[in-house]
Amino acid sequence: MKFQENKDVISGIKIGIHEGEIAPNFKLSSLDNEEMSLTELKGKRVLLNFWATWCPPCRAEMPHIEKFHEEYKDQNVVVIGINLSYTEDLIEDVSNFLRKYNVTFPILKDEKARVADLFAIRSYPTTYMTDTGGVIRQKFQGAITYDTMKTAVNSMY
């Protein structure tokens, strides 16, 4: 799945992976094999986090992301974790990790690096924040804190 530069027909905003562009759509399956696409979330603010179980900064930020999810899930904010499954030894490691960290937000599997390639993910974790129109408002490389997430989402009103 290669990134294609084009514009959203309705808004006229470029589709891309940089701030001010509409995040490219993708469809992935959850650990329960339920499919989800990014366009399904239009109308909501989205925190999209690319992570792996073996990544120390990913482990460090996971409790912050869970806290953020719990606080904002009823405020038109959706947290989606994209596990870089192609880097994992076993998919069971992901389930064990989620239990250990009491993660309750949706986790999608990127088993063939298609979405990681689409978003040009080069370091872990990487987090995107999109507004209700799917426009990327902020991108963070490396672990972020609850306060950083809170500030980012509150700046999108």
Short mmCIF file of C-alpha atoms in Angstrom, two decimals:
data_model
loop_
_atom_site.label_atom_id
_atom_site.label_comp_id
_atom_site.label_asym_id
_atom_site.label_seq_id
_atom_site.Cartn_x
_atom_site.Cartn_y
_atom_site.Cartn_z
CA MET A 1 0.00 0.00 0.00
CA LYS A 2 1.89 3.03 -1.21
CA PHE A 3 1.05 6.56 -0.17
CA GLN A 4 -0.78 8.38 -2.94
CA GLU A 5 -0.86 12.15 -3.01
CA ASN A 6 -4.29 13.45 -3.81
CA LYS A 7 -6.93 15.72 -2.36
CA ASP A 8 -10.10 14.96 -0.48
CA VAL A 9 -12.85 15.68 -2.99
CA ILE A 10 -15.15 17.33 -0.46
CA SER A 11 -12.72 19.49 1.53
CA GLY A 12 -10.02 20.15 -1.07
CA ILE A 13 -7.37 19.44 1.59
CA LYS A 14 -4.38 17.34 0.58
CA ILE A 15 -4.31 13.78 1.88
CA GLY A 16 -0.97 13.11 3.52
CA ILE A 17 0.95 12.41 6.68
CA HIS A 18 1.91 15.94 7.74
CA GLU A 19 0.18 18.45 9.98
CA GLY A 20 -2.63 20.20 8.11
CA GLU A 21 -3.24 17.25 5.78
CA ILE A 22 -6.03 14.67 5.96
CA ALA A 23 -4.69 11.39 7.31
CA PRO A 24 -4.80 8.64 4.67
CA ASN A 25 -7.47 6.03 5.18
CA PHE A 26 -6.64 2.44 6.05
CA LYS A 27 -8.45 -0.68 7.20
CA LEU A 28 -6.98 -3.12 9.74
CA SER A 29 -8.27 -5.94 11.92
CA SER A 30 -8.32 -5.97 15.69
CA LEU A 31 -7.01 -8.84 17.79
CA ASP A 32 -10.62 -10.10 17.69
CA ASN A 33 -10.53 -9.90 13.87
CA GLU A 34 -13.01 -7.02 13.69
CA GLU A 35 -12.14 -4.58 10.92
CA MET A 36 -11.88 -0.84 11.48
CA SER A 37 -11.05 1.98 9.08
CA LEU A 38 -9.94 5.50 9.82
CA THR A 39 -12.78 7.04 7.80
CA GLU A 40 -15.26 5.35 10.16
CA LEU A 41 -14.02 7.77 12.81
CA LYS A 42 -14.73 11.02 10.92
CA GLY A 43 -16.57 13.36 13.23
CA LYS A 44 -14.37 12.33 16.18
CA ARG A 45 -10.98 13.51 17.34
CA VAL A 46 -8.54 10.61 17.05
CA LEU A 47 -5.31 9.69 18.81
CA LEU A 48 -3.56 7.16 16.58
CA ASN A 49 -0.62 5.47 18.30
CA PHE A 50 1.89 3.19 16.52
CA TRP A 51 3.63 0.90 19.02
CA ALA A 52 5.20 -2.52 19.75
CA THR A 53 5.44 -4.66 22.89
CA TRP A 54 9.25 -4.81 22.85
CA CYS A 55 9.65 -1.02 22.68
CA PRO A 56 10.62 0.51 26.08
CA PRO A 57 9.20 4.00 25.29
CA CYS A 58 5.96 2.34 24.12
CA ARG A 59 5.69 0.51 27.44
CA ALA A 60 6.39 3.75 29.32
CA GLU A 61 3.63 5.70 27.58
CA MET A 62 0.94 2.99 27.57
CA PRO A 63 -0.44 3.83 31.05
CA HIS A 64 -0.67 7.51 29.97
CA ILE A 65 -2.59 6.55 26.82
CA GLU A 66 -4.96 4.33 28.80
CA LYS A 67 -5.59 7.15 31.31
CA PHE A 68 -6.24 9.55 28.41
CA HIS A 69 -8.64 7.05 26.80
CA GLU A 70 -10.58 6.60 30.04
CA GLU A 71 -10.89 10.35 30.59
CA TYR A 72 -11.79 11.35 27.02
CA LYS A 73 -13.74 8.39 25.59
CA ASP A 74 -17.05 10.12 26.34
CA GLN A 75 -15.88 13.45 24.86
CA ASN A 76 -15.90 12.57 21.15
CA VAL A 77 -12.29 11.33 21.30
CA VAL A 78 -11.19 7.89 20.10
CA VAL A 79 -7.88 6.25 20.92
CA ILE A 80 -6.64 3.64 18.45
CA GLY A 81 -3.47 1.65 18.98
CA ILE A 82 -1.79 0.20 15.91
CA ASN A 83 0.45 -2.63 16.97
CA LEU A 84 3.39 -3.08 14.62
CA SER A 85 2.63 -6.81 14.57
CA TYR A 86 5.16 -7.54 11.83
CA THR A 87 7.87 -6.77 14.43
CA GLU A 88 6.46 -9.02 17.16
CA ASP A 89 7.77 -12.54 17.83
CA LEU A 90 4.28 -13.86 18.62
CA ILE A 91 0.85 -12.24 18.35
CA GLU A 92 0.15 -13.72 21.81
CA ASP A 93 2.78 -11.29 23.14
CA VAL A 94 0.41 -8.47 22.19
CA SER A 95 -2.52 -9.98 24.10
CA ASN A 96 -0.33 -10.57 27.14
CA PHE A 97 0.97 -6.99 26.98
CA LEU A 98 -2.57 -5.57 26.80
CA ARG A 99 -3.63 -7.60 29.84
CA LYS A 100 -0.53 -6.57 31.80
CA TYR A 101 -1.16 -2.86 31.12
CA ASN A 102 -4.98 -3.10 31.41
CA VAL A 103 -5.44 -1.58 27.95
CA THR A 104 -9.11 -1.12 27.04
CA PHE A 105 -8.94 0.98 23.85
CA PRO A 106 -9.04 -0.71 20.41
CA ILE A 107 -5.80 -2.27 19.16
CA LEU A 108 -5.38 -2.97 15.45
CA LYS A 109 -2.78 -5.31 13.94
CA ASP A 110 -0.43 -4.09 11.22
CA GLU A 111 0.86 -7.53 10.26
CA LYS A 112 2.43 -6.61 6.92
CA ALA A 113 3.69 -3.07 7.69
CA ARG A 114 1.19 -1.62 5.23
CA VAL A 115 -0.10 1.12 7.49
CA ALA A 116 3.33 1.78 9.04
CA ASP A 117 4.63 2.28 5.50
CA LEU A 118 1.64 4.43 4.57
CA PHE A 119 2.39 6.74 7.52
CA ALA A 120 6.19 6.47 7.04
CA ILE A 121 6.69 5.24 10.62
CA ARG A 122 10.42 5.13 11.33
CA SER A 123 10.55 5.34 15.14
CA TYR A 124 8.42 3.89 17.90
CA PRO A 125 6.17 5.05 19.32
CA THR A 126 4.71 7.56 16.89
CA THR A 127 1.39 9.25 17.63
CA TYR A 128 -0.90 11.29 15.40
CA MET A 129 -3.75 13.50 16.62
CA THR A 130 -6.49 14.23 14.09
CA ASP A 131 -9.45 16.58 14.35
CA THR A 132 -13.09 15.77 13.58
CA GLY A 133 -12.45 16.20 9.84
CA GLY A 134 -9.56 13.73 9.86
CA VAL A 135 -6.97 16.50 9.52
CA ILE A 136 -3.66 15.81 11.27
CA ARG A 137 -3.18 18.48 13.92
CA GLN A 138 -0.10 17.09 15.67
CA LYS A 139 2.46 14.33 15.26
CA PHE A 140 4.68 13.10 18.07
CA GLN A 141 7.70 10.83 17.73
CA GLY A 142 8.73 9.13 20.95
CA ALA A 143 6.79 8.58 24.15
CA ILE A 144 4.34 11.27 25.19
CA THR A 145 2.65 11.92 28.51
CA TYR A 146 -0.96 12.21 29.52
CA ASP A 147 -0.54 16.00 29.85
CA THR A 148 0.82 16.24 26.29
CA MET A 149 -2.19 14.29 24.96
CA LYS A 150 -4.61 16.39 26.99
CA THR A 151 -3.08 19.66 25.74
CA ALA A 152 -3.13 18.42 22.13
CA VAL A 153 -6.76 17.31 22.15
CA ASN A 154 -7.96 20.41 23.97
CA SER A 155 -6.28 22.62 21.37
CA MET A 156 -8.55 21.12 18.68
CA TYR A 157 -11.83 22.69 19.77
#
